[in-house]
Amino acid sequence: AVDFALLKDGKLIELHKEQETSNFQVGDIFIAKIRKPVAGLNAAFVNVGYEKDAFLHYQDLGPNLASQLKFIKLVSAGKLKDFSLKNFQFEKEIDKNGSITTIINPNQSILVQVVKEPISTKGPRICAELSLAGRFIVLVPFSDRISISQKIEDPKEKERLKRLAKSIKPKGFGVILRTVAEGKKVAELDKDLQNSLDRWKTMCKRIANTNTPTKVLSELNRASSILRDLMNDSFTNIVTNDETLQVEIKEYLQEIYPEKEKIVKLHKSATPIFEKYGIE
């Protein structure tokens, strides 16, 4: 397990712990199998390969489930080799207040994303509305919406980002601009988007030749996802006591923030790292 501490002016402001045991991290995407829809609960039990079935509520199917199911069917059968969604015919959105039994059948394959990790007695919480988080942009397959983080308040900047998003958004995908997209140039946003698109395509290749249930996309390891979400110009130091992690972090920064790669250092003193920085 890895522990992460975030310090500001020498004071601890955040602490994260990562348990390496779970195969079900928030953000992971699985190709799973519906075991049975239950009308009374308006939900389905889904086999995601955990000892307990995951629970998928109608409200967590997402409006474009019909399109997703059709897509998987075609991809699994090898009838669809273009994963870009450019020429993919969408189905119409599902009814907000419909019933699960009219949409989902037992044994059907479905793509689901982990929303909450499993705890002792419960399988993971999942949803079928997928999103691939990049550094600046979240990519939402089978959607068309452009939305902008509520935390960006300047109306001019909102407009600018909306325009940029429109110009780079691939057909068949919605995009959400994260708070850190504020003030960014189109090239940076586009590079981030292309990264996520590549991850999507790699994921779709896995669907084509795999048994269900299988994890088809892993969320970044914890170090990278924390850096992705927090990293900004104000960072002056990243210190780790693990060489492998140092290499991983450097490689990841090379991708998202090359000018910050040089702040990654290995902790070499005999004093434990958390003690030295007063975190204990």
PDB file of C-alpha atoms in Angstrom:
ATOM      1  CA  ALA A   1       0.000   0.000   0.000  1.00  0.00           C
ATOM      2  CA  VAL A   2       1.142   3.545  -0.713  1.00  0.00           C
ATOM      3  CA  ASP A   3       0.409   6.571   1.459  1.00  0.00           C
ATOM      4  CA  PHE A   4       0.268  10.072  -0.009  1.00  0.00           C
ATOM      5  CA  ALA A   5       0.599  13.282   1.947  1.00  0.00           C
ATOM      6  CA  LEU A   6       0.037  16.729   0.503  1.00  0.00           C
ATOM      7  CA  LEU A   7       1.871  19.532   2.300  1.00  0.00           C
ATOM      8  CA  LYS A   8       1.413  23.247   1.907  1.00  0.00           C
ATOM      9  CA  ASP A   9       3.936  25.575   3.565  1.00  0.00           C
ATOM     10  CA  GLY A  10       5.180  22.545   5.470  1.00  0.00           C
ATOM     11  CA  LYS A  11       1.733  21.713   6.889  1.00  0.00           C
ATOM     12  CA  LEU A  12      -0.210  18.551   6.096  1.00  0.00           C
ATOM     13  CA  ILE A  13      -3.422  19.339   4.228  1.00  0.00           C
ATOM     14  CA  GLU A  14      -4.385  15.992   2.677  1.00  0.00           C
ATOM     15  CA  LEU A  15      -3.645  12.340   3.309  1.00  0.00           C
ATOM     16  CA  HIS A  16      -4.551   9.488   0.964  1.00  0.00           C
ATOM     17  CA  LYS A  17      -4.041   5.787   1.514  1.00  0.00           C
ATOM     18  CA  GLU A  18      -3.977   3.300  -1.304  1.00  0.00           C
ATOM     19  CA  GLN A  19      -4.738  -0.355  -0.708  1.00  0.00           C
ATOM     20  CA  GLU A  20      -3.316  -2.412  -3.517  1.00  0.00           C
ATOM     21  CA  THR A  21      -5.569  -5.356  -2.736  1.00  0.00           C
ATOM     22  CA  SER A  22      -8.729  -4.452  -4.586  1.00  0.00           C
ATOM     23  CA  ASN A  23      -9.235  -5.233  -8.227  1.00  0.00           C
ATOM     24  CA  PHE A  24     -12.083  -2.712  -8.172  1.00  0.00           C
ATOM     25  CA  GLN A  25     -10.874   0.869  -8.065  1.00  0.00           C
ATOM     26  CA  VAL A  26     -13.198   3.775  -8.580  1.00  0.00           C
ATOM     27  CA  GLY A  27     -13.040   4.589 -12.292  1.00  0.00           C
ATOM     28  CA  ASP A  28     -12.248   1.045 -13.474  1.00  0.00           C
ATOM     29  CA  ILE A  29     -14.407  -0.134 -16.375  1.00  0.00           C
ATOM     30  CA  PHE A  30     -15.583  -3.730 -16.718  1.00  0.00           C
ATOM     31  CA  ILE A  31     -17.348  -5.648 -19.376  1.00  0.00           C
ATOM     32  CA  ALA A  32     -19.843  -7.417 -17.140  1.00  0.00           C
ATOM     33  CA  LYS A  33     -22.811  -9.751 -17.413  1.00  0.00           C
ATOM     34  CA  ILE A  34     -26.323  -9.011 -16.255  1.00  0.00           C
ATOM     35  CA  ARG A  35     -27.441 -11.780 -13.923  1.00  0.00           C
ATOM     36  CA  LYS A  36     -30.984 -10.636 -13.427  1.00  0.00           C
ATOM     37  CA  PRO A  37     -33.036  -7.471 -13.561  1.00  0.00           C
ATOM     38  CA  VAL A  38     -35.418  -7.127 -10.591  1.00  0.00           C
ATOM     39  CA  ALA A  39     -38.579  -5.161 -11.320  1.00  0.00           C
ATOM     40  CA  GLY A  40     -39.410  -4.401  -7.687  1.00  0.00           C
ATOM     41  CA  LEU A  41     -36.037  -2.773  -7.062  1.00  0.00           C
ATOM     42  CA  ASN A  42     -35.840  -1.300 -10.566  1.00  0.00           C
ATOM     43  CA  ALA A  43     -32.260  -2.507 -10.574  1.00  0.00           C
ATOM     44  CA  ALA A  44     -30.171  -5.378 -11.849  1.00  0.00           C
ATOM     45  CA  PHE A  45     -27.663  -7.695 -10.253  1.00  0.00           C
ATOM     46  CA  VAL A  46     -24.534  -7.747 -12.329  1.00  0.00           C
ATOM     47  CA  ASN A  47     -21.645 -10.188 -12.347  1.00  0.00           C
ATOM     48  CA  VAL A  48     -18.442  -8.122 -12.410  1.00  0.00           C
ATOM     49  CA  GLY A  49     -16.209 -10.949 -11.221  1.00  0.00           C
ATOM     50  CA  TYR A  50     -16.466 -10.071  -7.528  1.00  0.00           C
ATOM     51  CA  GLU A  51     -17.696 -12.663  -5.004  1.00  0.00           C
ATOM     52  CA  LYS A  52     -20.831 -10.564  -4.518  1.00  0.00           C
ATOM     53  CA  ASP A  53     -22.858  -9.282  -7.453  1.00  0.00           C
ATOM     54  CA  ALA A  54     -22.720  -5.581  -8.122  1.00  0.00           C
ATOM     55  CA  PHE A  55     -25.946  -3.629  -7.980  1.00  0.00           C
ATOM     56  CA  LEU A  56     -26.961  -1.417 -10.890  1.00  0.00           C
ATOM     57  CA  HIS A  57     -29.907   0.889 -10.339  1.00  0.00           C
ATOM     58  CA  TYR A  58     -32.069   2.182 -13.186  1.00  0.00           C
ATOM     59  CA  GLN A  59     -31.041   5.755 -12.317  1.00  0.00           C
ATOM     60  CA  ASP A  60     -27.401   4.802 -12.920  1.00  0.00           C
ATOM     61  CA  LEU A  61     -27.894   3.413 -16.411  1.00  0.00           C
ATOM     62  CA  GLY A  62     -27.357   6.770 -18.078  1.00  0.00           C
ATOM     63  CA  PRO A  63     -29.633   8.106 -20.835  1.00  0.00           C
ATOM     64  CA  ASN A  64     -27.693   6.432 -23.640  1.00  0.00           C
ATOM     65  CA  LEU A  65     -27.710   2.854 -22.436  1.00  0.00           C
ATOM     66  CA  ALA A  66     -29.478   1.530 -25.527  1.00  0.00           C
ATOM     67  CA  SER A  67     -26.669   2.879 -27.706  1.00  0.00           C
ATOM     68  CA  GLN A  68     -24.049   1.381 -25.420  1.00  0.00           C
ATOM     69  CA  LEU A  69     -25.676  -2.077 -25.504  1.00  0.00           C
ATOM     70  CA  LYS A  70     -25.954  -2.005 -29.281  1.00  0.00           C
ATOM     71  CA  PHE A  71     -22.307  -0.934 -29.573  1.00  0.00           C
ATOM     72  CA  ILE A  72     -21.056  -3.784 -27.354  1.00  0.00           C
ATOM     73  CA  LYS A  73     -23.116  -6.306 -29.248  1.00  0.00           C
ATOM     74  CA  LEU A  74     -21.602  -5.234 -32.563  1.00  0.00           C
ATOM     75  CA  VAL A  75     -18.065  -5.019 -31.187  1.00  0.00           C
ATOM     76  CA  SER A  76     -18.271  -8.424 -29.473  1.00  0.00           C
ATOM     77  CA  ALA A  77     -19.547 -10.013 -32.651  1.00  0.00           C
ATOM     78  CA  GLY A  78     -16.642  -8.478 -34.583  1.00  0.00           C
ATOM     79  CA  LYS A  79     -19.062  -6.532 -36.768  1.00  0.00           C
ATOM     80  CA  LEU A  80     -17.760  -3.147 -35.720  1.00  0.00           C
ATOM     81  CA  LYS A  81     -14.070  -2.356 -36.023  1.00  0.00           C
ATOM     82  CA  ASP A  82     -14.209   1.425 -35.961  1.00  0.00           C
ATOM     83  CA  PHE A  83     -14.372   2.465 -32.313  1.00  0.00           C
ATOM     84  CA  SER A  84     -14.472   6.194 -32.936  1.00  0.00           C
ATOM     85  CA  LEU A  85     -18.338   6.377 -32.880  1.00  0.00           C
ATOM     86  CA  LYS A  86     -18.129   8.688 -35.938  1.00  0.00           C
ATOM     87  CA  ASN A  87     -20.418   6.527 -38.046  1.00  0.00           C
ATOM     88  CA  PHE A  88     -22.228   4.788 -35.229  1.00  0.00           C
ATOM     89  CA  GLN A  89     -26.027   5.158 -35.310  1.00  0.00           C
ATOM     90  CA  PHE A  90     -27.279   6.140 -31.845  1.00  0.00           C
ATOM     91  CA  GLU A  91     -30.421   4.629 -30.348  1.00  0.00           C
ATOM     92  CA  LYS A  92     -32.869   6.986 -28.734  1.00  0.00           C
ATOM     93  CA  GLU A  93     -32.370   7.899 -25.093  1.00  0.00           C
ATOM     94  CA  ILE A  94     -34.038   5.697 -22.520  1.00  0.00           C
ATOM     95  CA  ASP A  95     -37.034   6.967 -20.573  1.00  0.00           C
ATOM     96  CA  LYS A  96     -35.979   8.697 -17.329  1.00  0.00           C
ATOM     97  CA  ASN A  97     -38.632   6.847 -15.365  1.00  0.00           C
ATOM     98  CA  GLY A  98     -38.714   3.564 -17.231  1.00  0.00           C
ATOM     99  CA  SER A  99     -38.471   0.043 -15.908  1.00  0.00           C
ATOM    100  CA  ILE A 100     -35.258  -1.944 -15.916  1.00  0.00           C
ATOM    101  CA  THR A 101     -36.919  -5.114 -17.176  1.00  0.00           C
ATOM    102  CA  THR A 102     -37.804  -3.497 -20.499  1.00  0.00           C
ATOM    103  CA  ILE A 103     -34.201  -2.525 -21.225  1.00  0.00           C
ATOM    104  CA  ILE A 104     -31.970  -5.215 -19.824  1.00  0.00           C
ATOM    105  CA  ASN A 105     -32.075  -8.980 -20.179  1.00  0.00           C
ATOM    106  CA  PRO A 106     -30.349 -11.705 -18.191  1.00  0.00           C
ATOM    107  CA  ASN A 107     -26.952 -12.735 -19.609  1.00  0.00           C
ATOM    108  CA  GLN A 108     -26.583  -9.528 -21.561  1.00  0.00           C
ATOM    109  CA  SER A 109     -23.095  -7.976 -21.723  1.00  0.00           C
ATOM    110  CA  ILE A 110     -22.814  -4.436 -20.462  1.00  0.00           C
ATOM    111  CA  LEU A 111     -20.025  -1.938 -19.793  1.00  0.00           C
ATOM    112  CA  VAL A 112     -20.018  -0.634 -16.234  1.00  0.00           C
ATOM    113  CA  GLN A 113     -17.784   1.665 -14.255  1.00  0.00           C
ATOM    114  CA  VAL A 114     -16.959   1.339 -10.562  1.00  0.00           C
ATOM    115  CA  VAL A 115     -18.393   4.247  -8.563  1.00  0.00           C
ATOM    116  CA  LYS A 116     -17.682   2.860  -5.116  1.00  0.00           C
ATOM    117  CA  GLU A 117     -15.249   0.150  -4.124  1.00  0.00           C
ATOM    118  CA  PRO A 118     -16.673  -3.060  -2.662  1.00  0.00           C
ATOM    119  CA  ILE A 119     -16.899  -3.368   1.123  1.00  0.00           C
ATOM    120  CA  SER A 120     -17.009  -6.616   3.086  1.00  0.00           C
ATOM    121  CA  THR A 121     -20.658  -7.534   2.519  1.00  0.00           C
ATOM    122  CA  LYS A 122     -21.416  -5.558  -0.631  1.00  0.00           C
ATOM    123  CA  GLY A 123     -20.223  -5.771  -4.195  1.00  0.00           C
ATOM    124  CA  PRO A 124     -18.969  -2.585  -5.865  1.00  0.00           C
ATOM    125  CA  ARG A 125     -21.402   0.233  -6.695  1.00  0.00           C
ATOM    126  CA  ILE A 126     -21.451   0.632 -10.476  1.00  0.00           C
ATOM    127  CA  CYS A 127     -22.973   2.806 -13.161  1.00  0.00           C
ATOM    128  CA  ALA A 128     -23.337   2.287 -16.887  1.00  0.00           C
ATOM    129  CA  GLU A 129     -22.773   5.904 -17.865  1.00  0.00           C
ATOM    130  CA  LEU A 130     -19.067   5.793 -18.614  1.00  0.00           C
ATOM    131  CA  SER A 131     -16.562   8.590 -18.316  1.00  0.00           C
ATOM    132  CA  LEU A 132     -12.843   8.665 -19.022  1.00  0.00           C
ATOM    133  CA  ALA A 133     -11.146  11.313 -16.950  1.00  0.00           C
ATOM    134  CA  GLY A 134      -8.163  13.073 -18.442  1.00  0.00           C
ATOM    135  CA  ARG A 135      -6.243  15.904 -16.917  1.00  0.00           C
ATOM    136  CA  PHE A 136      -8.362  18.746 -18.310  1.00  0.00           C
ATOM    137  CA  ILE A 137     -11.230  16.949 -19.962  1.00  0.00           C
ATOM    138  CA  VAL A 138     -13.557  14.106 -19.092  1.00  0.00           C
ATOM    139  CA  LEU A 139     -14.661  12.135 -22.136  1.00  0.00           C
ATOM    140  CA  VAL A 140     -18.209  10.736 -22.096  1.00  0.00           C
ATOM    141  CA  PRO A 141     -18.893   8.135 -24.804  1.00  0.00           C
ATOM    142  CA  PHE A 142     -22.387   7.925 -26.388  1.00  0.00           C
ATOM    143  CA  SER A 143     -23.185  11.504 -25.476  1.00  0.00           C
ATOM    144  CA  ASP A 144     -23.151  14.856 -27.190  1.00  0.00           C
ATOM    145  CA  ARG A 145     -23.136  17.241 -24.278  1.00  0.00           C
ATOM    146  CA  ILE A 146     -20.511  19.827 -23.523  1.00  0.00           C
ATOM    147  CA  SER A 147     -20.366  20.916 -19.908  1.00  0.00           C
ATOM    148  CA  ILE A 148     -18.005  23.119 -17.975  1.00  0.00           C
ATOM    149  CA  SER A 149     -16.967  22.811 -14.330  1.00  0.00           C
ATOM    150  CA  GLN A 150     -19.171  24.923 -12.053  1.00  0.00           C
ATOM    151  CA  LYS A 151     -16.035  26.231 -10.385  1.00  0.00           C
ATOM    152  CA  ILE A 152     -15.050  28.214 -13.462  1.00  0.00           C
ATOM    153  CA  GLU A 153     -17.004  31.383 -12.869  1.00  0.00           C
ATOM    154  CA  ASP A 154     -15.831  33.894 -15.456  1.00  0.00           C
ATOM    155  CA  PRO A 155     -18.506  33.940 -18.188  1.00  0.00           C
ATOM    156  CA  LYS A 156     -15.964  34.945 -20.856  1.00  0.00           C
ATOM    157  CA  GLU A 157     -13.725  31.997 -19.993  1.00  0.00           C
ATOM    158  CA  LYS A 158     -16.756  29.671 -19.982  1.00  0.00           C
ATOM    159  CA  GLU A 159     -17.629  30.843 -23.482  1.00  0.00           C
ATOM    160  CA  ARG A 160     -14.060  30.430 -24.696  1.00  0.00           C
ATOM    161  CA  LEU A 161     -13.856  26.888 -23.321  1.00  0.00           C
ATOM    162  CA  LYS A 162     -17.228  25.997 -24.801  1.00  0.00           C
ATOM    163  CA  ARG A 163     -16.048  27.163 -28.219  1.00  0.00           C
ATOM    164  CA  LEU A 164     -12.791  25.223 -27.930  1.00  0.00           C
ATOM    165  CA  ALA A 165     -14.597  22.122 -26.743  1.00  0.00           C
ATOM    166  CA  LYS A 166     -16.927  22.339 -29.743  1.00  0.00           C
ATOM    167  CA  SER A 167     -14.005  22.580 -32.125  1.00  0.00           C
ATOM    168  CA  ILE A 168     -12.134  19.529 -30.812  1.00  0.00           C
ATOM    169  CA  LYS A 169     -14.997  17.321 -29.602  1.00  0.00           C
ATOM    170  CA  PRO A 170     -15.160  14.040 -31.529  1.00  0.00           C
ATOM    171  CA  LYS A 171     -18.547  12.971 -32.847  1.00  0.00           C
ATOM    172  CA  GLY A 172     -20.343  10.541 -30.545  1.00  0.00           C
ATOM    173  CA  PHE A 173     -18.640  11.779 -27.376  1.00  0.00           C
ATOM    174  CA  GLY A 174     -19.610  14.357 -24.807  1.00  0.00           C
ATOM    175  CA  VAL A 175     -16.982  16.333 -22.930  1.00  0.00           C
ATOM    176  CA  ILE A 176     -16.785  17.856 -19.476  1.00  0.00           C
ATOM    177  CA  LEU A 177     -14.155  20.538 -18.935  1.00  0.00           C
ATOM    178  CA  ARG A 178     -12.571  20.252 -15.520  1.00  0.00           C
ATOM    179  CA  THR A 179     -11.665  23.234 -13.337  1.00  0.00           C
ATOM    180  CA  VAL A 180      -7.970  22.971 -14.284  1.00  0.00           C
ATOM    181  CA  ALA A 181      -8.847  23.602 -17.953  1.00  0.00           C
ATOM    182  CA  GLU A 182      -9.201  27.281 -17.070  1.00  0.00           C
ATOM    183  CA  GLY A 183      -6.858  29.402 -19.193  1.00  0.00           C
ATOM    184  CA  LYS A 184      -5.468  26.414 -21.094  1.00  0.00           C
ATOM    185  CA  LYS A 185      -4.665  26.562 -24.810  1.00  0.00           C
ATOM    186  CA  VAL A 186      -6.483  24.449 -27.352  1.00  0.00           C
ATOM    187  CA  ALA A 187      -3.385  22.341 -28.104  1.00  0.00           C
ATOM    188  CA  GLU A 188      -3.113  21.192 -24.486  1.00  0.00           C
ATOM    189  CA  LEU A 189      -6.798  20.395 -24.283  1.00  0.00           C
ATOM    190  CA  ASP A 190      -6.702  18.527 -27.561  1.00  0.00           C
ATOM    191  CA  LYS A 191      -3.680  16.456 -26.552  1.00  0.00           C
ATOM    192  CA  ASP A 192      -5.469  15.463 -23.361  1.00  0.00           C
ATOM    193  CA  LEU A 193      -8.573  14.536 -25.323  1.00  0.00           C
ATOM    194  CA  GLN A 194      -6.586  12.424 -27.788  1.00  0.00           C
ATOM    195  CA  ASN A 195      -4.987  10.569 -24.864  1.00  0.00           C
ATOM    196  CA  SER A 196      -8.403   9.616 -23.525  1.00  0.00           C
ATOM    197  CA  LEU A 197      -9.620   8.648 -26.996  1.00  0.00           C
ATOM    198  CA  ASP A 198      -6.657   6.322 -27.345  1.00  0.00           C
ATOM    199  CA  ARG A 199      -7.518   4.739 -24.007  1.00  0.00           C
ATOM    200  CA  TRP A 200     -11.105   4.304 -25.219  1.00  0.00           C
ATOM    201  CA  LYS A 201      -9.988   2.574 -28.425  1.00  0.00           C
ATOM    202  CA  THR A 202      -7.612   0.269 -26.572  1.00  0.00           C
ATOM    203  CA  MET A 203     -10.470  -0.578 -24.240  1.00  0.00           C
ATOM    204  CA  CYS A 204     -12.801  -1.399 -27.139  1.00  0.00           C
ATOM    205  CA  LYS A 205     -10.218  -3.760 -28.626  1.00  0.00           C
ATOM    206  CA  ARG A 206     -10.311  -5.666 -25.341  1.00  0.00           C
ATOM    207  CA  ILE A 207     -14.098  -6.014 -25.498  1.00  0.00           C
ATOM    208  CA  ALA A 208     -13.807  -7.706 -28.863  1.00  0.00           C
ATOM    209  CA  ASN A 209     -11.699 -10.609 -27.592  1.00  0.00           C
ATOM    210  CA  THR A 210     -12.564 -11.282 -24.026  1.00  0.00           C
ATOM    211  CA  ASN A 211     -14.896 -13.235 -21.797  1.00  0.00           C
ATOM    212  CA  THR A 212     -17.220 -11.449 -19.431  1.00  0.00           C
ATOM    213  CA  PRO A 213     -16.687 -10.371 -16.738  1.00  0.00           C
ATOM    214  CA  THR A 214     -13.297  -8.718 -17.331  1.00  0.00           C
ATOM    215  CA  LYS A 215     -11.736  -5.404 -16.434  1.00  0.00           C
ATOM    216  CA  VAL A 216     -11.218  -3.615 -19.747  1.00  0.00           C
ATOM    217  CA  LEU A 217      -9.874  -0.298 -18.480  1.00  0.00           C
ATOM    218  CA  SER A 218      -7.957   0.522 -15.303  1.00  0.00           C
ATOM    219  CA  GLU A 219      -8.139   3.894 -13.690  1.00  0.00           C
ATOM    220  CA  LEU A 220      -4.636   5.323 -13.350  1.00  0.00           C
ATOM    221  CA  ASN A 221      -2.672   4.130 -10.353  1.00  0.00           C
ATOM    222  CA  ARG A 222      -3.329   6.291  -7.334  1.00  0.00           C
ATOM    223  CA  ALA A 223      -0.140   8.343  -7.637  1.00  0.00           C
ATOM    224  CA  SER A 224      -0.952   9.332 -11.200  1.00  0.00           C
ATOM    225  CA  SER A 225      -4.610  10.047 -10.529  1.00  0.00           C
ATOM    226  CA  ILE A 226      -3.714  12.296  -7.583  1.00  0.00           C
ATOM    227  CA  LEU A 227      -1.167  14.133  -9.714  1.00  0.00           C
ATOM    228  CA  ARG A 228      -3.620  14.382 -12.573  1.00  0.00           C
ATOM    229  CA  ASP A 229      -6.201  16.005 -10.317  1.00  0.00           C
ATOM    230  CA  LEU A 230      -3.962  18.233  -8.197  1.00  0.00           C
ATOM    231  CA  MET A 231      -0.833  19.077 -10.140  1.00  0.00           C
ATOM    232  CA  ASN A 232      -0.321  22.765 -10.885  1.00  0.00           C
ATOM    233  CA  ASP A 233       2.457  25.345 -11.130  1.00  0.00           C
ATOM    234  CA  SER A 234       2.611  25.840  -7.392  1.00  0.00           C
ATOM    235  CA  PHE A 235       4.141  22.400  -6.740  1.00  0.00           C
ATOM    236  CA  THR A 236       7.795  22.694  -5.723  1.00  0.00           C
ATOM    237  CA  ASN A 237       8.629  19.157  -4.577  1.00  0.00           C
ATOM    238  CA  ILE A 238       7.510  15.586  -4.996  1.00  0.00           C
ATOM    239  CA  VAL A 239       9.408  13.222  -2.721  1.00  0.00           C
ATOM    240  CA  THR A 240       9.037   9.460  -2.614  1.00  0.00           C
ATOM    241  CA  ASN A 241      10.926   6.705  -0.795  1.00  0.00           C
ATOM    242  CA  ASP A 242      10.242   4.129  -3.488  1.00  0.00           C
ATOM    243  CA  GLU A 243      12.360   3.918  -6.636  1.00  0.00           C
ATOM    244  CA  THR A 244       9.713   2.239  -8.782  1.00  0.00           C
ATOM    245  CA  LEU A 245       7.217   4.907  -7.824  1.00  0.00           C
ATOM    246  CA  GLN A 246       9.773   7.608  -8.589  1.00  0.00           C
ATOM    247  CA  VAL A 247      10.141   6.256 -12.120  1.00  0.00           C
ATOM    248  CA  GLU A 248       6.360   5.940 -12.561  1.00  0.00           C
ATOM    249  CA  ILE A 249       5.768   9.497 -11.376  1.00  0.00           C
ATOM    250  CA  LYS A 250       8.494  10.880 -13.628  1.00  0.00           C
ATOM    251  CA  GLU A 251       7.075   9.060 -16.633  1.00  0.00           C
ATOM    252  CA  TYR A 252       3.594  10.311 -15.899  1.00  0.00           C
ATOM    253  CA  LEU A 253       4.751  13.910 -15.412  1.00  0.00           C
ATOM    254  CA  GLN A 254       6.682  13.652 -18.656  1.00  0.00           C
ATOM    255  CA  GLU A 255       3.281  13.150 -20.246  1.00  0.00           C
ATOM    256  CA  ILE A 256       1.217  15.781 -18.445  1.00  0.00           C
ATOM    257  CA  TYR A 257       3.644  18.342 -17.041  1.00  0.00           C
ATOM    258  CA  PRO A 258       7.147  17.870 -18.494  1.00  0.00           C
ATOM    259  CA  GLU A 259       8.564  21.012 -16.895  1.00  0.00           C
ATOM    260  CA  LYS A 260       7.786  19.570 -13.423  1.00  0.00           C
ATOM    261  CA  GLU A 261       9.611  16.307 -13.935  1.00  0.00           C
ATOM    262  CA  LYS A 262      12.722  17.653 -12.238  1.00  0.00           C
ATOM    263  CA  ILE A 263      10.977  18.229  -8.892  1.00  0.00           C
ATOM    264  CA  VAL A 264      10.606  14.478  -8.300  1.00  0.00           C
ATOM    265  CA  LYS A 265      13.178  13.331  -5.757  1.00  0.00           C
ATOM    266  CA  LEU A 266      14.027  10.113  -3.993  1.00  0.00           C
ATOM    267  CA  HIS A 267      14.059  10.214  -0.185  1.00  0.00           C
ATOM    268  CA  LYS A 268      17.424   8.781   0.839  1.00  0.00           C
ATOM    269  CA  SER A 269      17.859   9.631   4.522  1.00  0.00           C
ATOM    270  CA  ALA A 270      17.673   7.015   7.284  1.00  0.00           C
ATOM    271  CA  THR A 271      14.814   8.900   8.937  1.00  0.00           C
ATOM    272  CA  PRO A 272      11.472   7.563   7.643  1.00  0.00           C
ATOM    273  CA  ILE A 273       9.981   9.936   5.086  1.00  0.00           C
ATOM    274  CA  PHE A 274       6.778  10.748   7.013  1.00  0.00           C
ATOM    275  CA  GLU A 275       8.807  11.424  10.132  1.00  0.00           C
ATOM    276  CA  LYS A 276      11.214  13.737   8.381  1.00  0.00           C
ATOM    277  CA  TYR A 277       8.362  15.904   7.056  1.00  0.00           C
ATOM    278  CA  GLY A 278       6.444  15.853  10.340  1.00  0.00           C
ATOM    279  CA  ILE A 279       3.522  13.934   8.896  1.00  0.00           C
ATOM    280  CA  GLU A 280       3.454  11.097  11.430  1.00  0.00           C
TER     281      GLU A 280
END
